[in-house]
Tab-separated table of C-alpha atoms and ligand atoms in Angstrom:
chain	number	residue	atom	x	y	z
A	1	MET	CA	0.093	0.163	-0.291
A	2	ILE	CA	1.136	3.566	-1.089
A	3	SER	CA	-0.001	6.171	1.050
A	4	SER	CA	-1.770	9.028	0.350
A	5	LYS	CA	-2.541	10.093	3.312
A	6	PRO	CA	-0.693	13.528	3.602
A	7	LEU	CA	1.976	14.605	6.595
A	8	ASP	CA	2.652	17.982	7.766
A	9	ILE	CA	5.899	16.918	7.211
A	10	PRO	CA	7.938	16.235	3.837
A	11	CYS	CA	9.237	12.033	3.729
A	12	SER	CA	9.996	10.184	1.376
A	13	LEU	CA	7.981	7.381	0.250
A	14	GLN	CA	9.437	4.782	1.926
A	15	GLU	CA	9.705	6.176	5.017
A	16	ARG	CA	5.519	7.216	4.813
A	17	LYS	CA	5.060	3.387	4.078
A	18	VAL	CA	5.996	2.567	7.364
A	19	LEU	CA	4.791	5.557	8.877
A	20	GLU	CA	1.490	3.994	7.566
A	21	LYS	CA	2.412	0.752	8.718
A	22	ILE	CA	3.008	1.805	11.802
A	23	ALA	CA	-0.229	3.567	11.876
A	24	LEU	CA	-2.309	0.574	11.144
A	25	ALA	CA	-0.435	-1.622	13.804
A	26	ALA	CA	-0.986	0.969	16.846
A	27	HIS	CA	-4.395	1.127	15.607
A	28	GLU	CA	-4.882	-3.169	15.352
A	29	LEU	CA	-3.406	-2.486	19.229
A	30	GLY	CA	-5.504	0.320	19.940
A	31	VAL	CA	-3.212	2.862	21.020
A	32	PRO	CA	-2.351	6.347	20.232
A	33	ALA	CA	1.122	6.648	18.405
A	34	TYR	CA	3.121	9.541	17.373
A	35	LEU	CA	5.739	10.297	15.617
A	36	ILE	CA	8.778	12.048	17.578
A	37	GLY	CA	11.428	13.800	17.895
A	38	GLY	CA	15.178	14.694	16.527
A	39	PHE	CA	13.376	13.011	13.501
A	40	VAL	CA	10.382	16.059	13.051
A	41	ARG	CA	13.091	18.559	13.526
A	42	ASP	CA	15.347	17.206	10.994
A	43	LYS	CA	12.936	17.135	8.515
A	44	LEU	CA	11.104	19.795	8.668
A	45	LEU	CA	14.557	21.589	8.303
A	46	GLY	CA	15.379	19.407	5.279
A	47	ARG	CA	18.647	17.547	6.818
A	48	LYS	CA	19.175	14.113	6.399
A	49	THR	CA	17.778	12.047	9.394
A	50	LYS	CA	17.425	8.025	9.591
A	51	ASP	CA	16.396	7.573	12.992
A	52	MET	CA	12.748	7.692	13.717
A	53	ASP	CA	11.333	7.903	17.304
A	54	ILE	CA	7.789	6.046	18.170
A	55	VAL	CA	6.333	7.035	21.141
A	56	CYS	CA	2.802	5.674	21.661
A	57	VAL	CA	0.162	6.068	24.963
A	58	GLY	CA	0.867	2.311	25.678
A	59	ASP	CA	3.168	-0.137	25.285
A	60	GLY	CA	6.226	0.438	23.081
A	61	ILE	CA	7.730	-3.015	22.868
A	62	THR	CA	4.567	-4.560	21.999
A	63	LEU	CA	4.158	-2.046	19.344
A	64	ALA	CA	7.534	-2.155	17.614
A	65	HIS	CA	6.584	-6.472	17.604
A	66	LYS	CA	3.847	-5.824	15.554
A	67	VAL	CA	5.625	-3.606	13.133
A	68	GLY	CA	7.958	-5.715	12.755
A	69	GLN	CA	5.999	-7.988	11.638
A	70	SER	CA	3.854	-6.405	9.683
A	71	LEU	CA	7.477	-5.123	7.775
A	72	GLY	CA	8.590	-8.555	7.016
A	73	ASP	CA	9.547	-12.297	7.621
A	74	ASN	CA	13.368	-11.893	10.046
A	75	ILE	CA	13.115	-8.155	10.764
A	76	PRO	CA	14.978	-7.798	13.698
A	77	VAL	CA	13.413	-5.883	17.208
A	78	SER	CA	15.829	-5.338	20.327
A	79	PHE	CA	13.737	-4.426	23.445
A	80	PHE	CA	15.467	-3.443	27.011
A	81	LYS	CA	12.344	-4.519	29.044
A	82	THR	CA	13.724	-2.137	32.066
A	83	TYR	CA	13.879	1.115	30.049
A	84	GLY	CA	10.504	-0.098	27.790
A	85	THR	CA	11.793	0.333	24.621
A	86	ALA	CA	12.001	-1.128	21.837
A	87	GLN	CA	14.509	-1.088	18.210
A	88	VAL	CA	13.544	-2.134	14.982
A	89	LYS	CA	16.007	-1.893	12.116
A	90	TRP	CA	14.377	-1.376	8.340
A	91	ASN	CA	16.490	-0.878	5.626
A	92	ASP	CA	18.696	1.486	6.332
A	93	LEU	CA	15.755	3.324	8.832
A	94	GLU	CA	16.104	2.385	12.721
A	95	ILE	CA	12.875	3.398	14.480
A	96	GLU	CA	13.193	3.674	18.400
A	97	PHE	CA	9.813	2.626	20.219
A	98	VAL	CA	8.723	4.183	24.105
A	99	GLY	CA	5.779	4.024	26.257
A	100	ALA	CA	4.713	7.936	26.634
A	101	ARG	CA	6.042	8.466	29.902
A	102	LYS	CA	6.297	11.407	33.038
A	103	GLU	CA	9.515	11.855	34.467
A	104	SER	CA	10.340	13.028	37.873
A	105	TYR	CA	13.615	13.993	39.063
A	106	ARG	CA	15.888	13.379	41.634
A	107	GLN	CA	18.772	15.761	42.668
A	108	GLU	CA	21.711	13.239	42.638
A	109	SER	CA	21.615	11.486	39.117
A	110	ARG	CA	19.555	11.838	36.184
A	111	ASN	CA	18.152	9.204	36.083
A	112	PRO	CA	14.787	9.628	37.086
A	113	GLU	CA	11.759	7.862	38.173
A	114	VAL	CA	9.426	7.752	35.452
A	115	THR	CA	5.308	6.632	35.296
A	116	ALA	CA	3.402	5.997	32.337
A	117	GLY	CA	1.965	9.014	31.243
A	118	THR	CA	-0.048	10.897	28.244
A	119	LEU	CA	1.475	12.115	25.329
A	120	GLN	CA	1.474	16.230	26.627
A	121	ASP	CA	3.187	14.514	29.896
A	122	ASP	CA	6.096	12.956	27.228
A	123	GLN	CA	6.283	15.711	25.272
A	124	ASN	CA	6.801	17.842	28.739
A	125	ARG	CA	10.089	16.398	29.613
A	126	ARG	CA	11.513	16.816	26.010
A	127	ASP	CA	14.619	19.153	26.172
A	128	PHE	CA	13.648	21.422	23.546
A	129	THR	CA	10.924	23.043	21.783
A	130	ILE	CA	12.277	22.021	18.357
A	131	ASN	CA	12.845	18.661	19.438
A	132	ALA	CA	9.058	17.903	21.179
A	133	MET	CA	7.241	18.073	18.223
A	134	ALA	CA	5.599	14.850	17.466
A	135	ILE	CA	3.555	14.070	14.264
A	136	SER	CA	0.201	11.794	14.893
A	137	LEU	CA	0.332	8.693	14.205
A	138	ARG	CA	-3.821	7.978	14.581
A	139	ASP	CA	-7.187	7.898	12.602
A	140	ILE	CA	-8.650	11.218	13.352
A	141	ASP	CA	-5.876	13.663	13.122
A	142	TYR	CA	-3.377	11.516	10.929
A	143	GLY	CA	-0.361	13.097	9.969
A	144	THR	CA	-0.597	16.207	11.512
A	145	LEU	CA	2.047	18.276	13.357
A	146	LEU	CA	1.313	18.574	17.768
A	147	ASP	CA	3.295	21.639	18.622
A	148	PRO	CA	2.213	22.628	22.159
A	149	PHE	CA	5.465	25.151	22.171
A	150	GLU	CA	5.679	26.405	19.441
A	151	GLY	CA	8.749	24.606	18.480
A	152	LEU	CA	8.116	25.281	14.779
A	153	ALA	CA	8.366	29.347	15.237
A	154	ASP	CA	11.633	28.656	17.429
A	155	LEU	CA	12.921	26.603	13.804
A	156	ASP	CA	12.325	29.857	12.086
A	157	ARG	CA	13.753	32.369	14.517
A	158	LYS	CA	16.836	29.645	14.878
A	159	LEU	CA	15.871	29.900	18.698
A	160	ILE	CA	16.961	26.824	21.182
A	161	ARG	CA	14.604	27.073	24.045
A	162	THR	CA	12.973	24.890	26.895
A	163	PRO	CA	9.710	24.135	27.106
A	164	LEU	CA	9.401	23.944	30.863
A	165	ALA	CA	11.559	26.342	33.420
A	166	PRO	CA	15.467	26.690	32.573
A	167	GLU	CA	16.429	25.991	35.502
A	168	GLN	CA	14.544	22.617	35.990
A	169	THR	CA	15.149	21.292	32.898
A	170	PHE	CA	18.799	21.921	32.968
A	171	SER	CA	18.758	20.743	36.625
A	172	ASP	CA	16.868	17.646	36.381
A	173	ASP	CA	19.447	16.569	33.650
A	174	PRO	CA	22.866	18.612	33.020
A	175	LEU	CA	23.145	16.438	29.482
A	176	ARG	CA	21.399	19.177	28.358
A	177	MET	CA	23.409	21.947	28.943
A	178	MET	CA	25.406	19.692	26.863
A	179	ARG	CA	22.588	18.726	23.717
A	180	ALA	CA	21.894	22.758	23.883
A	181	ILE	CA	25.593	23.624	22.530
A	182	ARG	CA	25.835	21.239	20.238
A	183	PHE	CA	22.525	21.966	19.037
A	184	ALA	CA	23.174	25.931	18.719
A	185	SER	CA	26.523	24.544	16.569
A	186	GLN	CA	25.079	21.679	14.625
A	187	LEU	CA	21.717	24.129	13.492
A	188	GLN	CA	23.806	27.772	13.821
A	189	PHE	CA	21.336	28.549	16.062
A	190	THR	CA	20.639	31.384	19.428
A	191	ILE	CA	20.476	29.375	22.773
A	192	GLU	CA	17.191	31.588	24.346
A	193	GLU	CA	18.844	34.546	26.555
A	194	SER	CA	17.233	32.693	30.028
A	195	ALA	CA	18.191	29.221	28.830
A	196	PHE	CA	22.262	30.550	28.759
A	197	ALA	CA	21.343	31.718	31.783
A	198	ALA	CA	20.780	28.494	33.098
A	199	ILE	CA	22.936	26.798	31.664
A	200	ARG	CA	25.311	28.620	33.003
A	201	SER	CA	23.988	28.746	36.844
A	202	ASN	CA	23.725	24.597	36.720
A	203	ALA	CA	27.426	23.807	34.322
A	204	GLU	CA	28.900	22.288	38.124
A	205	ARG	CA	26.255	20.143	37.222
A	206	ILE	CA	27.475	18.419	34.657
A	207	ARG	CA	30.077	16.734	36.887
A	208	ILE	CA	26.640	14.099	37.487
A	209	ILE	CA	27.018	13.229	33.912
A	210	SER	CA	29.290	9.706	32.731
A	211	GLN	CA	32.445	10.707	30.662
A	212	GLU	CA	31.340	9.088	27.889
A	213	ARG	CA	28.238	11.340	27.304
A	214	ILE	CA	30.346	14.073	27.562
A	215	THR	CA	32.459	13.483	24.986
A	216	ASP	CA	29.836	12.235	22.646
A	217	GLU	CA	28.284	15.486	22.832
A	218	PHE	CA	31.432	17.482	22.478
A	219	ASN	CA	32.285	15.214	19.360
A	220	LYS	CA	29.031	16.645	17.753
A	221	ILE	CA	30.349	19.773	18.461
A	222	MET	CA	33.793	19.008	16.383
A	223	LEU	CA	32.010	17.689	14.326
A	224	SER	CA	29.148	20.797	12.764
A	225	SER	CA	30.270	22.951	10.170
A	226	LYS	CA	31.721	25.628	12.510
A	227	PRO	CA	32.863	24.088	16.024
A	228	SER	CA	33.819	27.408	16.967
A	229	VAL	CA	30.219	28.174	17.562
A	230	GLY	CA	29.741	25.453	19.861
A	231	LEU	CA	33.310	25.170	21.677
A	232	ASP	CA	32.929	29.876	22.448
A	233	LEU	CA	29.308	28.762	24.130
A	234	LEU	CA	31.031	26.017	25.929
A	235	TYR	CA	33.574	27.998	27.556
A	236	LYS	CA	30.714	31.167	28.020
A	237	SER	CA	28.700	29.115	29.879
A	238	GLY	CA	31.474	27.399	32.202
A	239	LEU	CA	31.265	23.996	31.214
A	240	LEU	CA	34.438	23.800	29.298
A	241	LYS	CA	36.116	24.650	32.957
A	242	ILE	CA	34.354	21.689	34.916
A	243	ILE	CA	35.791	19.341	30.928
A	244	PHE	CA	38.982	21.022	29.624
A	245	PRO	CA	40.379	22.696	32.126
A	246	GLN	CA	43.493	22.529	29.470
A	247	MET	CA	41.316	24.864	27.178
A	248	ILE	CA	41.187	27.485	29.566
A	249	ASP	CA	44.612	27.888	30.152
A	250	MET	CA	45.106	29.141	26.899
A	251	VAL	CA	42.700	31.778	27.108
A	252	GLY	CA	43.926	35.300	27.278
A	253	VAL	CA	46.417	37.676	26.667
A	254	GLU	CA	49.299	38.438	28.476
A	255	MET	CA	50.856	41.887	28.370
A	256	TYR	CA	54.438	42.903	29.217
A	257	GLU	CA	56.707	45.110	28.903
A	258	GLY	CA	54.349	46.964	26.324
A	259	LYS	CA	54.117	43.268	24.446
A	260	GLY	CA	51.172	40.883	24.536
A	261	HIS	CA	51.246	37.254	22.603
A	262	LYS	CA	48.137	36.079	20.607
A	263	ASP	CA	45.272	34.391	22.565
A	264	ASN	CA	45.841	30.989	22.157
A	265	PHE	CA	42.046	30.008	22.365
A	266	TYR	CA	40.446	32.413	20.288
A	267	HIS	CA	43.676	31.076	18.074
A	268	THR	CA	42.579	28.140	17.975
A	269	LEU	CA	39.109	28.075	17.687
A	270	GLN	CA	39.736	29.917	13.930
A	271	VAL	CA	42.626	27.165	13.606
A	272	VAL	CA	39.499	24.269	13.864
A	273	ASP	CA	36.851	26.526	12.094
A	274	ASN	CA	40.160	26.742	9.420
A	275	ILE	CA	40.172	22.852	8.640
A	276	SER	CA	36.764	22.142	9.036
A	277	GLU	CA	36.363	23.912	5.950
A	278	ASN	CA	38.342	21.443	4.248
A	279	THR	CA	37.847	18.204	6.776
A	280	ARG	CA	35.316	16.254	7.892
A	281	ASP	CA	37.588	14.538	10.181
A	282	LEU	CA	36.871	14.110	13.587
A	283	TRP	CA	40.724	13.560	14.368
A	284	LEU	CA	42.125	15.883	12.311
A	285	ARG	CA	39.941	18.195	13.827
A	286	TRP	CA	41.049	17.237	17.575
A	287	ALA	CA	44.400	18.527	15.868
A	288	ALA	CA	44.004	21.340	15.617
A	289	LEU	CA	42.430	22.011	18.718
A	290	LEU	CA	45.204	20.401	20.790
A	291	HIS	CA	48.031	21.967	18.411
A	292	ASP	CA	48.719	24.715	20.453
A	293	ILE	CA	47.900	23.592	23.606
A	294	GLY	CA	51.515	22.705	24.677
A	295	LYS	CA	51.794	26.754	25.234
A	296	PRO	CA	50.457	28.005	28.265
A	297	ALA	CA	53.033	25.376	30.177
A	298	THR	CA	55.858	26.497	28.305
A	299	LYS	CA	55.269	30.284	27.915
A	300	LYS	CA	57.871	32.558	28.803
A	301	PHE	CA	58.847	36.277	28.174
A	302	GLU	CA	62.581	36.692	26.996
A	303	PRO	CA	63.421	40.083	27.374
A	304	GLY	CA	64.244	41.634	23.949
A	305	HIS	CA	62.901	39.197	22.344
A	306	GLY	CA	58.762	38.483	23.879
A	307	TRP	CA	57.375	35.815	24.506
A	308	THR	CA	58.010	32.094	23.514
A	309	PHE	CA	56.589	29.514	23.663
A	310	HIS	CA	60.026	26.886	23.078
A	311	GLY	CA	58.697	22.982	23.133
A	312	HIS	CA	55.121	23.636	22.624
A	313	ASP	CA	54.996	21.224	20.448
A	314	ALA	CA	57.017	18.354	22.513
A	315	VAL	CA	55.118	19.418	25.770
A	316	GLY	CA	51.495	19.428	23.431
A	317	GLY	CA	52.723	15.809	22.091
A	318	LYS	CA	52.952	14.544	25.271
A	319	MET	CA	49.703	16.512	26.800
A	320	VAL	CA	47.335	14.477	23.966
A	321	THR	CA	48.015	11.223	25.282
A	322	ARG	CA	46.604	13.117	29.197
A	323	ILE	CA	43.518	14.354	27.254
A	324	PHE	CA	42.489	11.498	25.183
A	325	THR	CA	42.899	9.500	28.771
A	326	ARG	CA	40.824	11.813	30.776
A	327	LEU	CA	38.430	12.292	27.795
A	328	LYS	CA	37.871	8.691	27.255
A	329	LEU	CA	39.015	9.299	23.491
A	330	PRO	CA	40.418	6.035	21.927
A	331	LEU	CA	43.738	5.865	22.457
A	332	GLY	CA	44.722	3.730	19.707
A	333	ASP	CA	45.844	4.776	16.116
A	334	LYS	CA	43.771	7.890	16.458
A	335	MET	CA	46.001	8.836	19.320
A	336	LYS	CA	48.888	8.457	17.319
A	337	LEU	CA	47.687	10.548	14.719
A	338	VAL	CA	46.808	13.505	16.584
A	339	LYS	CA	49.827	13.175	18.864
A	340	LYS	CA	51.787	12.742	15.963
A	341	LEU	CA	50.397	16.317	14.192
A	342	VAL	CA	50.542	17.865	17.196
A	343	GLU	CA	54.379	16.805	17.725
A	344	LEU	CA	55.169	17.569	13.979
A	345	HIS	CA	53.192	21.101	13.381
A	346	LEU	CA	55.863	23.676	13.420
A	347	ARG	CA	58.041	21.367	11.190
A	348	PRO	CA	56.740	22.360	7.570
A	349	ILE	CA	57.111	26.674	8.567
A	350	SER	CA	60.524	25.643	9.523
A	351	LEU	CA	61.087	24.559	6.077
A	352	THR	CA	59.528	27.376	4.435
A	353	LYS	CA	62.711	29.576	5.403
A	354	GLU	CA	65.229	29.883	2.669
A	355	ASN	CA	68.628	27.443	1.197
A	356	ILE	CA	65.872	24.612	2.670
A	357	THR	CA	68.214	20.867	2.477
A	358	ASP	CA	66.718	17.799	1.004
A	359	SER	CA	67.641	16.521	4.231
A	360	ALA	CA	65.444	18.936	5.865
A	361	ILE	CA	63.081	17.505	3.471
A	362	ARG	CA	63.520	13.952	3.804
A	363	ARG	CA	63.357	13.985	7.324
A	364	LEU	CA	59.859	15.853	7.507
A	365	LEU	CA	58.598	12.609	4.749
A	366	PHE	CA	60.334	9.730	6.993
A	367	ASP	CA	58.389	11.319	10.817
A	368	ALA	CA	55.512	12.314	9.258
A	369	GLY	CA	54.705	9.410	6.710
A	370	ASP	CA	51.401	9.202	4.899
A	371	ASP	CA	50.191	12.126	6.937
A	372	ILE	CA	51.775	13.847	5.723
A	373	GLU	CA	49.225	15.409	3.310
A	374	SER	CA	46.846	15.775	7.184
A	375	LEU	CA	49.896	17.670	8.498
A	376	MET	CA	50.513	20.360	5.499
A	377	MET	CA	46.391	20.416	5.692
A	378	LEU	CA	47.006	21.519	9.367
A	379	CYS	CA	49.459	23.688	9.517
A	380	GLU	CA	48.054	25.990	6.990
A	381	ALA	CA	44.484	25.767	8.861
A	382	ASP	CA	47.133	27.276	11.428
A	383	ILE	CA	47.694	30.712	9.300
A	384	THR	CA	45.052	33.242	11.171
A	385	SER	CA	46.240	36.478	10.028
A	386	LYS	CA	44.084	38.564	9.284
A	387	ASN	CA	46.787	40.249	6.864
A	388	ARG	CA	45.879	38.772	3.573
A	389	THR	CA	49.325	39.720	2.223
A	390	LYS	CA	50.860	37.967	5.013
A	391	VAL	CA	48.132	35.565	4.722
A	392	LYS	CA	49.187	35.005	0.896
A	393	ARG	CA	52.981	34.857	1.365
A	394	TYR	CA	52.734	31.762	4.296
A	395	LEU	CA	50.255	30.185	1.646
A	396	GLU	CA	52.466	30.340	-1.018
A	397	ASN	CA	55.388	29.551	1.248
A	398	PHE	CA	53.784	26.215	1.933
A	399	GLU	CA	53.013	25.264	-1.661
A	400	LEU	CA	56.544	25.391	-2.165
A	401	VAL	CA	57.497	23.498	0.615
A	402	ARG	CA	54.991	21.102	-1.093
A	403	LYS	CA	56.521	21.095	-4.360
A	404	ARG	CA	59.901	19.953	-2.196
A	405	LEU	CA	57.940	17.434	-0.865
A	406	LYS	CA	57.136	15.869	-3.942
A	407	GLU	CA	60.376	15.913	-5.900
A	408	VAL	CA	61.761	14.378	-3.266
A	409	GLU	CA	59.453	11.671	-2.566
A	410	GLU	CA	59.602	10.821	-6.288
A	411	SER	CA	63.189	10.599	-6.062
A	412	ASP	CA	64.463	9.038	-2.527
A	413	LYS	CA	60.502	7.186	-2.032
A	414	ILE	CA	61.214	8.393	1.873
A	415	ARG	CA	57.542	8.268	3.204
A	416	ASN	CA	57.103	4.649	3.927
A	417	TRP	CA	60.573	3.570	3.508
A	418	GLN	CA	63.077	1.297	5.778
A	419	PRO	CA	66.685	1.761	5.805
A	420	PRO	CA	67.739	-0.751	3.284
A	421	VAL	CA	70.133	-2.917	6.430
A	422	THR	CA	67.696	-4.526	9.169
A	423	GLY	CA	67.931	-5.297	12.793
A	424	GLU	CA	68.327	-8.832	11.713
A	425	MET	CA	71.315	-8.457	9.969
A	426	ILE	CA	73.296	-6.369	12.271
A	427	MET	CA	72.891	-9.225	14.448
A	428	GLU	CA	73.442	-11.730	11.932
A	429	THR	CA	76.526	-9.910	10.900
A	430	PHE	CA	78.006	-9.298	13.908
A	431	GLY	CA	76.379	-11.879	16.184
A	432	LEU	CA	74.465	-10.064	18.459
A	433	LYS	CA	71.273	-10.350	20.314
A	434	PRO	CA	68.743	-7.687	20.202
A	435	GLY	CA	69.932	-4.587	22.698
A	436	ARG	CA	70.609	-1.468	22.582
A	437	ILE	CA	73.993	-1.716	20.181
A	438	VAL	CA	72.274	-3.424	17.514
A	439	GLY	CA	69.135	-0.438	17.384
A	440	ASP	CA	72.409	1.927	17.406
A	441	LEU	CA	73.640	0.958	14.822
A	442	LYS	CA	70.200	0.605	13.057
A	443	ASN	CA	69.529	4.485	14.053
A	444	ALA	CA	73.227	5.397	13.034
A	445	ILE	CA	72.523	4.081	9.431
A	446	ARG	CA	68.961	5.621	9.318
A	447	GLU	CA	70.717	9.310	10.891
A	448	ALA	CA	73.329	8.706	7.423
A	449	ILE	CA	70.305	8.043	5.166
A	450	LEU	CA	68.360	10.776	5.402
A	451	ASP	CA	71.095	12.926	6.480
A	452	GLY	CA	72.197	12.250	2.452
A	453	HIS	CA	75.791	11.624	4.249
A	454	ILE	CA	75.555	8.106	2.386
A	455	PRO	CA	73.300	6.978	-0.561
A	456	ASN	CA	70.304	4.807	0.102
A	457	THR	CA	71.490	1.546	-0.848
A	458	TYR	CA	72.235	-1.394	0.562
A	459	GLU	CA	75.979	-1.823	-0.151
A	460	ALA	CA	76.280	2.204	1.257
A	461	ALA	CA	74.696	1.431	3.934
A	462	TYR	CA	76.821	-1.821	4.630
A	463	ALA	CA	80.405	-0.568	3.773
A	464	PHE	CA	78.719	2.730	6.645
A	465	LEU	CA	77.840	-0.333	9.003
A	466	LEU	CA	81.073	-1.989	9.077
A	467	GLU	CA	82.865	1.892	10.139
A	468	LYS	CA	80.466	2.379	13.343
A	469	ALA	CA	81.181	-1.501	13.812
A	470	GLY	CA	84.584	-1.221	13.825
A	471	GLU	CA	84.789	1.954	15.815
A	472	LEU	CA	83.037	-0.627	18.426
A	473	ASN	CA	85.578	-2.955	18.072
A	474	LEU	CA	82.983	-5.395	16.483
A	475	THR	CA	83.687	-7.607	13.935
A	476	PRO	CA	81.947	-9.762	11.480
A	477	VAL	CA	81.214	-13.107	13.093
A	478	LYS	CA	81.445	-14.703	9.284
B	1	LIG	P1	20.343	13.866	16.827
B	1	LIG	O1	19.738	12.362	16.741
B	1	LIG	O2	21.004	14.619	16.224
B	1	LIG	O3	21.392	13.064	18.153
B	1	LIG	P2	18.103	14.279	18.115
B	1	LIG	O4	17.184	15.228	18.914
B	1	LIG	O5	17.033	13.448	17.269
B	1	LIG	O6	19.657	14.440	17.901
B	1	LIG	P3	17.914	11.460	20.389
B	1	LIG	O7	19.282	11.133	21.435
B	1	LIG	O8	18.514	10.698	19.038
B	1	LIG	O9	18.656	13.230	19.942
B	1	LIG	O10	16.850	11.564	20.727
B	1	LIG	C1	15.725	11.925	20.068
B	1	LIG	C2	14.779	12.642	21.098
B	1	LIG	O11	14.710	12.504	22.543
B	1	LIG	C3	15.194	14.242	20.573
B	1	LIG	O12	14.849	14.708	19.654
B	1	LIG	C4	14.308	14.889	22.074
B	1	LIG	O13	12.980	15.157	22.066
B	1	LIG	C5	14.606	13.935	23.559
B	1	LIG	N1	16.117	13.370	23.641
B	1	LIG	C6	17.314	12.888	24.030
B	1	LIG	N2	18.217	13.312	24.723
B	1	LIG	C7	16.976	14.109	25.910
B	1	LIG	C8	17.437	14.402	26.908
B	1	LIG	N3	18.855	14.334	27.539
B	1	LIG	N4	16.225	15.097	27.912
B	1	LIG	C9	15.022	15.923	27.184
B	1	LIG	N5	14.797	15.260	25.571
B	1	LIG	C10	15.572	14.288	24.991
B	2	LIG	MG1	18.428	10.972	16.918
């Protein structure tokens, strides 16, 4: 059956078909059902969305099973009895079912006491007016938008507003503070003044929220098209100080002898926005966020010279591990990439000077490996000067570095290079067991090749090995 009934939101044929099946199942069970929340909001905004939330005045799990059966054989239905929720996956749609509920909160937890309620109760417990709109799937008013809090007008006004008193809303479930800022960043909406004031006064309550959930929202901010919007709101609300104090250490400009440095916090936000124009990769955005994180710890005023941040790249690299651990971000390859980019972020700049040798270029190619392109992208995003002539000159310099990198890579193939004499060969030649001497010899060969002292060939490397080993009184065993 293909639907002919109109809906107050634009939906594809497939979505309309599913909604009619849900309506029919609900009708047969005698429970009123509604489409609600993010799907309704996103459809009205013309955003892509794949997860549908269905609320019914009755048992959501029973409805989910019935819908699953009506959609076909072997449609997976997963459910959580304790929460009264169920999920049906159909094609690329994920449909979430829950019974309408009424909630009352206690001070120390974001887990409320839940009792069955009406649609109105359920809409009252939603976080924002734009998330509380429902589309009726009942026979009598099928397809009608039920919008008790003027969510539609708020979409128009680009406003994040709570259905009930904001103090209560944020105090009940402090995760909503992160969500408010996340939506402001994703949708480029404004948080209503009284709501933002309530976030500021409830900021401390974020401590009752699990780190995973906080980080989830933080990453959604990082993935929005202009993350600085959300990051700045996190700062101004007082939340950032609690969830990510290292960022706060970058705020502000110190003056000494009439000289200031740039505000590293706002510089960083600009760099994150810049890189976000060129990549959707979360981890490159994280590298931009953390590239100067070592600056506060290394800041010095050097008389006659001004403010310096010597070693902030290495110090920043070390901080990456601590920050990822604290924020419960993944500690594997993604973290390694971020760390590496933070550590290397000054290197391409040093290559924009004149008379750069091939060996300096080779060394960067070796250290950056396959991430060289990402590193160049970070460096270009790091240019935040307001002076157009300067920006143009810096970009041209980086273009030259890119050209040199390409030339040297083409002739030397350094990116995924391993020296022609391996540790095993060294051990075999001198009858050595694994240990420091082997490592030292291996490094010496690698350095000699990268510095251009010897060519990148087996013969040259082997001859160099014999010479170095001779200095240590080692002789070949055969
Ligand atoms: P997205 O799917 O982009 O994360 P969403 O608004 O759909 O955004 P979900 O987490 O999928 O967010 O939640 C679906 C709906 O459930 C929301 O639109 C909102 O009505 C409600 N909701 C989710 N989290 C909360 C919360 N912490 N407090 C109140 N209502 C919430
Ligand atoms: Mg959703």
